[in-house]
mmCIF file of C-alpha atoms in Angstrom:
data_model
loop_
_atom_site.group_PDB
_atom_site.id
_atom_site.type_symbol
_atom_site.label_atom_id
_atom_site.label_comp_id
_atom_site.label_asym_id
_atom_site.label_seq_id
_atom_site.Cartn_x
_atom_site.Cartn_y
_atom_site.Cartn_z
ATOM 1 C CA GLU F 1 -26.741 -11.029 -12.075
ATOM 2 C CA PRO F 2 -24.453 -11.415 -15.109
ATOM 3 C CA GLU F 3 -20.769 -11.385 -14.323
ATOM 4 C CA VAL F 4 -17.343 -11.311 -15.911
ATOM 5 C CA THR F 5 -15.609 -14.678 -15.584
ATOM 6 C CA GLN F 6 -11.870 -15.239 -15.746
ATOM 7 C CA THR F 7 -9.886 -18.435 -16.135
ATOM 8 C CA PRO F 8 -7.709 -19.780 -14.676
ATOM 9 C CA SER F 9 -7.888 -18.323 -11.183
ATOM 10 C CA HIS F 10 -4.159 -19.001 -10.737
ATOM 11 C CA GLN F 11 -1.543 -19.499 -13.445
ATOM 12 C CA VAL F 12 2.057 -20.488 -12.744
ATOM 13 C CA THR F 13 4.485 -20.093 -15.640
ATOM 14 C CA GLN F 14 8.216 -20.284 -16.170
ATOM 15 C CA MET F 15 9.959 -17.035 -17.074
ATOM 16 C CA GLY F 16 10.235 -16.642 -20.839
ATOM 17 C CA GLN F 17 7.138 -18.686 -21.559
ATOM 18 C CA GLU F 18 4.032 -17.379 -23.251
ATOM 19 C CA VAL F 19 0.851 -17.152 -21.229
ATOM 20 C CA ILE F 20 -2.758 -16.508 -22.243
ATOM 21 C CA LEU F 21 -5.273 -15.228 -19.733
ATOM 22 C CA ARG F 22 -8.898 -15.733 -20.616
ATOM 23 C CA CYS F 23 -12.000 -13.728 -19.881
ATOM 24 C CA VAL F 24 -15.671 -14.033 -20.744
ATOM 25 C CA PRO F 25 -17.195 -10.536 -20.540
ATOM 26 C CA ILE F 26 -20.849 -9.863 -19.835
ATOM 27 C CA SER F 27 -22.735 -10.861 -22.974
ATOM 28 C CA ASN F 28 -24.237 -7.542 -24.111
ATOM 29 C CA HIS F 29 -21.128 -5.508 -23.285
ATOM 30 C CA LEU F 30 -19.143 -3.857 -26.044
ATOM 31 C CA TYR F 31 -16.071 -2.468 -24.278
ATOM 32 C CA PHE F 32 -13.416 -4.703 -22.753
ATOM 33 C CA TYR F 33 -10.466 -3.949 -20.520
ATOM 34 C CA TRP F 34 -7.469 -5.480 -18.816
ATOM 35 C CA TYR F 35 -6.007 -4.155 -15.576
ATOM 36 C CA ARG F 36 -3.338 -5.569 -13.315
ATOM 37 C CA GLN F 37 -2.375 -5.213 -9.670
ATOM 38 C CA ILE F 38 1.130 -6.083 -8.577
ATOM 39 C CA LEU F 39 1.179 -7.181 -4.933
ATOM 40 C CA GLY F 40 1.122 -4.135 -2.664
ATOM 41 C CA GLN F 41 0.625 -1.682 -5.523
ATOM 42 C CA LYS F 42 -2.270 0.094 -7.204
ATOM 43 C CA VAL F 43 -4.603 -1.370 -9.782
ATOM 44 C CA GLU F 44 -3.165 -0.252 -13.141
ATOM 45 C CA PHE F 45 -4.855 0.051 -16.516
ATOM 46 C CA LEU F 46 -3.364 -1.965 -19.352
ATOM 47 C CA VAL F 47 -5.665 -1.725 -22.351
ATOM 48 C CA SER F 48 -9.200 -1.110 -23.564
ATOM 49 C CA PHE F 49 -10.728 -2.786 -26.609
ATOM 50 C CA TYR F 50 -13.745 -1.851 -28.673
ATOM 51 C CA ASN F 51 -15.033 -2.864 -32.069
ATOM 52 C CA ASN F 52 -12.199 -5.362 -32.497
ATOM 53 C CA GLU F 53 -9.416 -2.912 -31.951
ATOM 54 C CA ILE F 54 -7.458 -1.340 -29.119
ATOM 55 C CA SER F 55 -9.014 1.989 -28.157
ATOM 56 C CA GLU F 56 -6.547 2.997 -25.448
ATOM 57 C CA LYS F 57 -3.427 1.496 -23.899
ATOM 58 C CA SER F 58 -0.980 2.396 -21.157
ATOM 59 C CA GLU F 59 2.800 2.491 -21.204
ATOM 60 C CA ILE F 60 2.818 -0.903 -19.511
ATOM 61 C CA PHE F 61 1.132 -2.478 -22.533
ATOM 62 C CA ASP F 62 4.242 -2.897 -24.688
ATOM 63 C CA ASP F 63 4.991 -5.252 -27.571
ATOM 64 C CA GLN F 64 5.071 -8.223 -25.199
ATOM 65 C CA PHE F 65 1.338 -7.871 -24.660
ATOM 66 C CA SER F 66 -1.525 -8.454 -27.061
ATOM 67 C CA VAL F 67 -5.288 -8.777 -26.786
ATOM 68 C CA GLU F 68 -7.769 -10.629 -28.900
ATOM 69 C CA ARG F 69 -11.440 -11.381 -29.110
ATOM 70 C CA PRO F 70 -11.183 -14.696 -30.951
ATOM 71 C CA ASP F 71 -14.923 -15.378 -30.986
ATOM 72 C CA GLY F 72 -18.146 -13.759 -29.813
ATOM 73 C CA SER F 73 -17.617 -14.509 -26.146
ATOM 74 C CA ASN F 74 -13.950 -14.648 -25.140
ATOM 75 C CA PHE F 75 -11.457 -11.837 -24.598
ATOM 76 C CA THR F 76 -7.834 -12.826 -24.076
ATOM 77 C CA LEU F 77 -4.608 -11.225 -22.900
ATOM 78 C CA LYS F 78 -1.396 -12.781 -24.177
ATOM 79 C CA ILE F 79 2.044 -12.128 -22.733
ATOM 80 C CA ARG F 80 4.617 -13.408 -25.226
ATOM 81 C CA SER F 81 7.732 -13.891 -23.122
ATOM 82 C CA THR F 82 6.960 -13.527 -19.446
ATOM 83 C CA LYS F 83 9.278 -11.782 -16.996
ATOM 84 C CA LEU F 84 9.413 -12.008 -13.233
ATOM 85 C CA GLU F 85 7.899 -8.526 -12.974
ATOM 86 C CA ASP F 86 4.782 -9.691 -14.841
ATOM 87 C CA SER F 87 3.734 -11.507 -11.653
ATOM 88 C CA ALA F 88 0.484 -9.824 -10.630
ATOM 89 C CA MET F 89 -3.268 -10.196 -10.370
ATOM 90 C CA TYR F 90 -4.797 -9.541 -13.785
ATOM 91 C CA PHE F 91 -8.370 -8.266 -13.894
ATOM 92 C CA CYS F 92 -10.606 -8.284 -16.926
ATOM 93 C CA ALA F 93 -13.498 -5.828 -17.074
ATOM 94 C CA SER F 94 -16.300 -5.019 -19.457
ATOM 95 C CA SER F 95 -18.865 -2.276 -19.894
ATOM 96 C CA GLU F 96 -22.001 -1.817 -21.930
ATOM 97 C CA ALA F 97 -20.919 1.580 -23.149
ATOM 98 C CA ARG F 98 -17.803 3.634 -22.552
ATOM 99 C CA GLY F 99 -17.488 2.704 -18.890
ATOM 100 C CA ARG F 100 -17.400 6.260 -17.651
ATOM 101 C CA GLY F 101 -20.364 6.744 -15.348
ATOM 102 C CA SER F 102 -22.985 5.205 -13.144
ATOM 103 C CA ASP F 103 -25.094 3.999 -16.075
ATOM 104 C CA GLU F 104 -22.189 2.262 -17.725
ATOM 105 C CA PRO F 105 -19.647 1.247 -15.068
ATOM 106 C CA GLN F 106 -16.868 -1.167 -15.755
ATOM 107 C CA HIS F 107 -17.643 -4.582 -14.263
ATOM 108 C CA PHE F 108 -14.654 -6.575 -13.104
ATOM 109 C CA GLY F 109 -13.957 -10.278 -12.953
ATOM 110 C CA ASP F 110 -12.352 -11.890 -9.907
ATOM 111 C CA GLY F 111 -8.926 -11.916 -11.541
ATOM 112 C CA THR F 112 -6.226 -14.362 -12.522
ATOM 113 C CA ARG F 113 -3.199 -14.533 -10.262
ATOM 114 C CA LEU F 114 -0.161 -14.905 -12.527
ATOM 115 C CA SER F 115 3.005 -16.194 -10.875
ATOM 116 C CA ILE F 116 6.210 -16.191 -12.914
ATOM 117 C CA LEU F 117 8.962 -18.484 -11.652
ATOM 118 C CA ASP J 1 1.944 7.615 -10.572
ATOM 119 C CA GLN J 2 0.253 9.693 -7.881
ATOM 120 C CA GLN J 3 -2.556 11.192 -9.926
ATOM 121 C CA VAL J 4 -5.136 9.661 -7.586
ATOM 122 C CA LYS J 5 -4.233 9.306 -3.955
ATOM 123 C CA GLN J 6 -5.956 7.812 -0.923
ATOM 124 C CA ASN J 7 -3.930 8.920 2.072
ATOM 125 C CA SER J 8 -5.496 6.647 4.665
ATOM 126 C CA PRO J 9 -4.554 3.008 4.158
ATOM 127 C CA SER J 10 -7.066 1.921 6.763
ATOM 128 C CA LEU J 11 -10.097 3.137 8.716
ATOM 129 C CA SER J 12 -11.921 1.541 11.621
ATOM 130 C CA VAL J 13 -15.514 2.531 12.448
ATOM 131 C CA GLN J 14 -18.186 1.313 14.824
ATOM 132 C CA GLU J 15 -21.306 -0.251 13.343
ATOM 133 C CA GLY J 16 -24.057 2.338 12.873
ATOM 134 C CA ARG J 17 -21.657 5.277 12.677
ATOM 135 C CA ILE J 18 -20.550 7.198 9.600
ATOM 136 C CA SER J 19 -17.559 6.072 7.530
ATOM 137 C CA ILE J 20 -15.782 8.793 5.557
ATOM 138 C CA LEU J 21 -13.241 7.753 2.956
ATOM 139 C CA ASN J 22 -11.158 10.406 1.259
ATOM 140 C CA CYS J 23 -9.467 10.728 -2.104
ATOM 141 C CA ASP J 24 -7.347 13.444 -3.715
ATOM 142 C CA TYR J 25 -6.411 13.876 -7.347
ATOM 143 C CA THR J 26 -4.024 16.071 -9.290
ATOM 144 C CA ASN J 27 -5.083 15.793 -12.930
ATOM 145 C CA SER J 28 -7.514 18.548 -13.967
ATOM 146 C CA MET J 29 -8.487 16.507 -16.998
ATOM 147 C CA PHE J 30 -10.387 13.983 -14.875
ATOM 148 C CA ASP J 31 -14.111 14.467 -15.415
ATOM 149 C CA TYR J 32 -15.623 11.366 -13.809
ATOM 150 C CA PHE J 33 -14.916 9.823 -10.449
ATOM 151 C CA LEU J 34 -15.938 6.411 -9.194
ATOM 152 C CA TRP J 35 -15.759 4.357 -6.036
ATOM 153 C CA TYR J 36 -15.237 0.618 -6.112
ATOM 154 C CA LYS J 37 -15.369 -1.853 -3.243
ATOM 155 C CA LYS J 38 -13.232 -4.960 -3.147
ATOM 156 C CA TYR J 39 -13.478 -8.059 -0.993
ATOM 157 C CA PRO J 40 -10.531 -10.488 -0.740
ATOM 158 C CA ALA J 41 -10.237 -12.885 -3.697
ATOM 159 C CA GLU J 42 -12.822 -10.910 -5.671
ATOM 160 C CA GLY J 43 -12.621 -8.206 -8.301
ATOM 161 C CA PRO J 44 -13.564 -4.575 -7.636
ATOM 162 C CA THR J 45 -17.320 -3.938 -7.543
ATOM 163 C CA PHE J 46 -18.717 -0.590 -8.686
ATOM 164 C CA LEU J 47 -20.407 1.413 -5.917
ATOM 165 C CA ILE J 48 -21.156 4.947 -6.983
ATOM 166 C CA SER J 49 -19.848 7.644 -9.312
ATOM 167 C CA ILE J 50 -19.978 11.388 -9.788
ATOM 168 C CA SER J 51 -19.509 13.662 -12.745
ATOM 169 C CA SER J 52 -17.244 16.682 -12.395
ATOM 170 C CA ILE J 53 -20.222 18.954 -13.092
ATOM 171 C CA LYS J 54 -21.845 17.852 -9.833
ATOM 172 C CA ASP J 55 -20.786 18.190 -6.224
ATOM 173 C CA LYS J 56 -22.855 15.419 -4.686
ATOM 174 C CA ASN J 57 -24.379 12.094 -5.657
ATOM 175 C CA GLU J 58 -26.367 9.861 -3.352
ATOM 176 C CA ASP J 59 -27.383 6.212 -3.585
ATOM 177 C CA GLY J 60 -28.958 4.736 -0.494
ATOM 178 C CA ARG J 61 -26.407 4.643 2.315
ATOM 179 C CA PHE J 62 -23.634 5.883 0.020
ATOM 180 C CA THR J 63 -22.961 9.528 -0.831
ATOM 181 C CA VAL J 64 -20.035 10.883 -2.801
ATOM 182 C CA PHE J 65 -18.987 14.524 -2.467
ATOM 183 C CA LEU J 66 -16.749 16.296 -4.961
ATOM 184 C CA ASN J 67 -14.813 19.495 -4.277
ATOM 185 C CA LYS J 68 -13.303 20.427 -7.636
ATOM 186 C CA SER J 69 -11.412 23.457 -6.397
ATOM 187 C CA ALA J 70 -9.646 21.307 -3.792
ATOM 188 C CA LYS J 71 -9.396 18.312 -6.150
ATOM 189 C CA HIS J 72 -10.871 16.197 -3.406
ATOM 190 C CA LEU J 73 -13.663 13.691 -3.153
ATOM 191 C CA SER J 74 -15.071 11.679 -0.312
ATOM 192 C CA LEU J 75 -17.357 8.706 0.143
ATOM 193 C CA HIS J 76 -19.738 8.717 3.097
ATOM 194 C CA ILE J 77 -21.374 5.504 4.279
ATOM 195 C CA VAL J 78 -24.234 5.981 6.727
ATOM 196 C CA PRO J 79 -24.952 3.911 8.701
ATOM 197 C CA SER J 80 -21.920 1.663 8.430
ATOM 198 C CA GLN J 81 -22.530 -2.079 8.591
ATOM 199 C CA PRO J 82 -20.101 -4.966 9.235
ATOM 200 C CA GLY J 83 -20.700 -6.159 5.654
ATOM 201 C CA ASP J 84 -19.179 -2.877 4.456
ATOM 202 C CA SER J 85 -15.772 -4.064 5.655
ATOM 203 C CA ALA J 86 -13.678 -4.177 2.476
ATOM 204 C CA VAL J 87 -11.040 -2.220 0.566
ATOM 205 C CA TYR J 88 -12.461 0.889 -1.108
ATOM 206 C CA PHE J 89 -10.840 2.277 -4.232
ATOM 207 C CA CYS J 90 -11.302 5.733 -5.629
ATOM 208 C CA ALA J 91 -10.875 5.930 -9.421
ATOM 209 C CA ALA J 92 -10.969 8.682 -12.025
ATOM 210 C CA ILE J 93 -11.445 8.938 -15.781
ATOM 211 C CA ARG J 94 -10.130 11.622 -18.107
ATOM 212 C CA ASN J 95 -12.126 13.568 -20.707
ATOM 213 C CA ALA J 96 -13.025 11.405 -23.689
ATOM 214 C CA GLY J 97 -11.304 8.374 -22.228
ATOM 215 C CA ASN J 98 -12.376 5.216 -20.446
ATOM 216 C CA MET J 99 -9.163 4.294 -18.638
ATOM 217 C CA LEU J 100 -9.683 4.094 -14.871
ATOM 218 C CA THR J 101 -6.854 5.566 -12.787
ATOM 219 C CA PHE J 102 -7.053 4.066 -9.308
ATOM 220 C CA GLY J 103 -5.997 5.254 -5.890
ATOM 221 C CA GLY J 104 -4.176 2.896 -3.584
ATOM 222 C CA GLY J 105 -7.258 1.914 -1.616
ATOM 223 C CA THR J 106 -8.468 2.295 1.964
ATOM 224 C CA ARG J 107 -9.268 -0.765 4.055
ATOM 225 C CA LEU J 108 -12.475 -0.135 6.003
ATOM 226 C CA MET J 109 -13.226 -2.221 9.064
ATOM 227 C CA VAL J 110 -16.670 -1.858 10.591
ATOM 228 C CA LYS J 111 -16.811 -3.295 14.082
ATOM 229 C CA PRO J 112 -20.068 -4.802 15.381
#
């Protein structure tokens, strides 16, 4: 079964450094998402991306964050100047259509654990 | 953000019995509800969903019930199996959107 793959599985970065998290969505999917889960807290939506532009974003997704689909297969999340509170598990997801129902659910990768020192 | 709430952090059930996981929401603009299952070190896996125009959806051992007036949904697993042991997340989507709003999760343990 096709799956969303994320690399690396664990990223350790010094505070203030830039970090790029990478995702390869399922190949025929058109909608792409980033979520994060801070330890002990809920999974939170960051951003959705369709047709090479952001379609929806949360309050968390401020100017420090950006997303890109640099080629036909990768989808990246960049954090420009990392803070301690950016430490979390970051999940990428993709969906064939708008990811709203049983015919088009959002499929998640296994996440990248980001640790900011 | 308490728009989607799962009040039971954990549930323990005997193999073969029914597991009932509950979820409450506050936002009337939610029109789709989903359940995801998550094993340790893996991402959430979609299980089943329900539209707000329905009150029940069934898929094999999994049934989701929606009570719109009470803003409550539940996931029933019958019969429960040890492999069902995982964290279950309730999630909701607003009209015209595709942002999932998650509950805090319920850890289900099915004992053999």
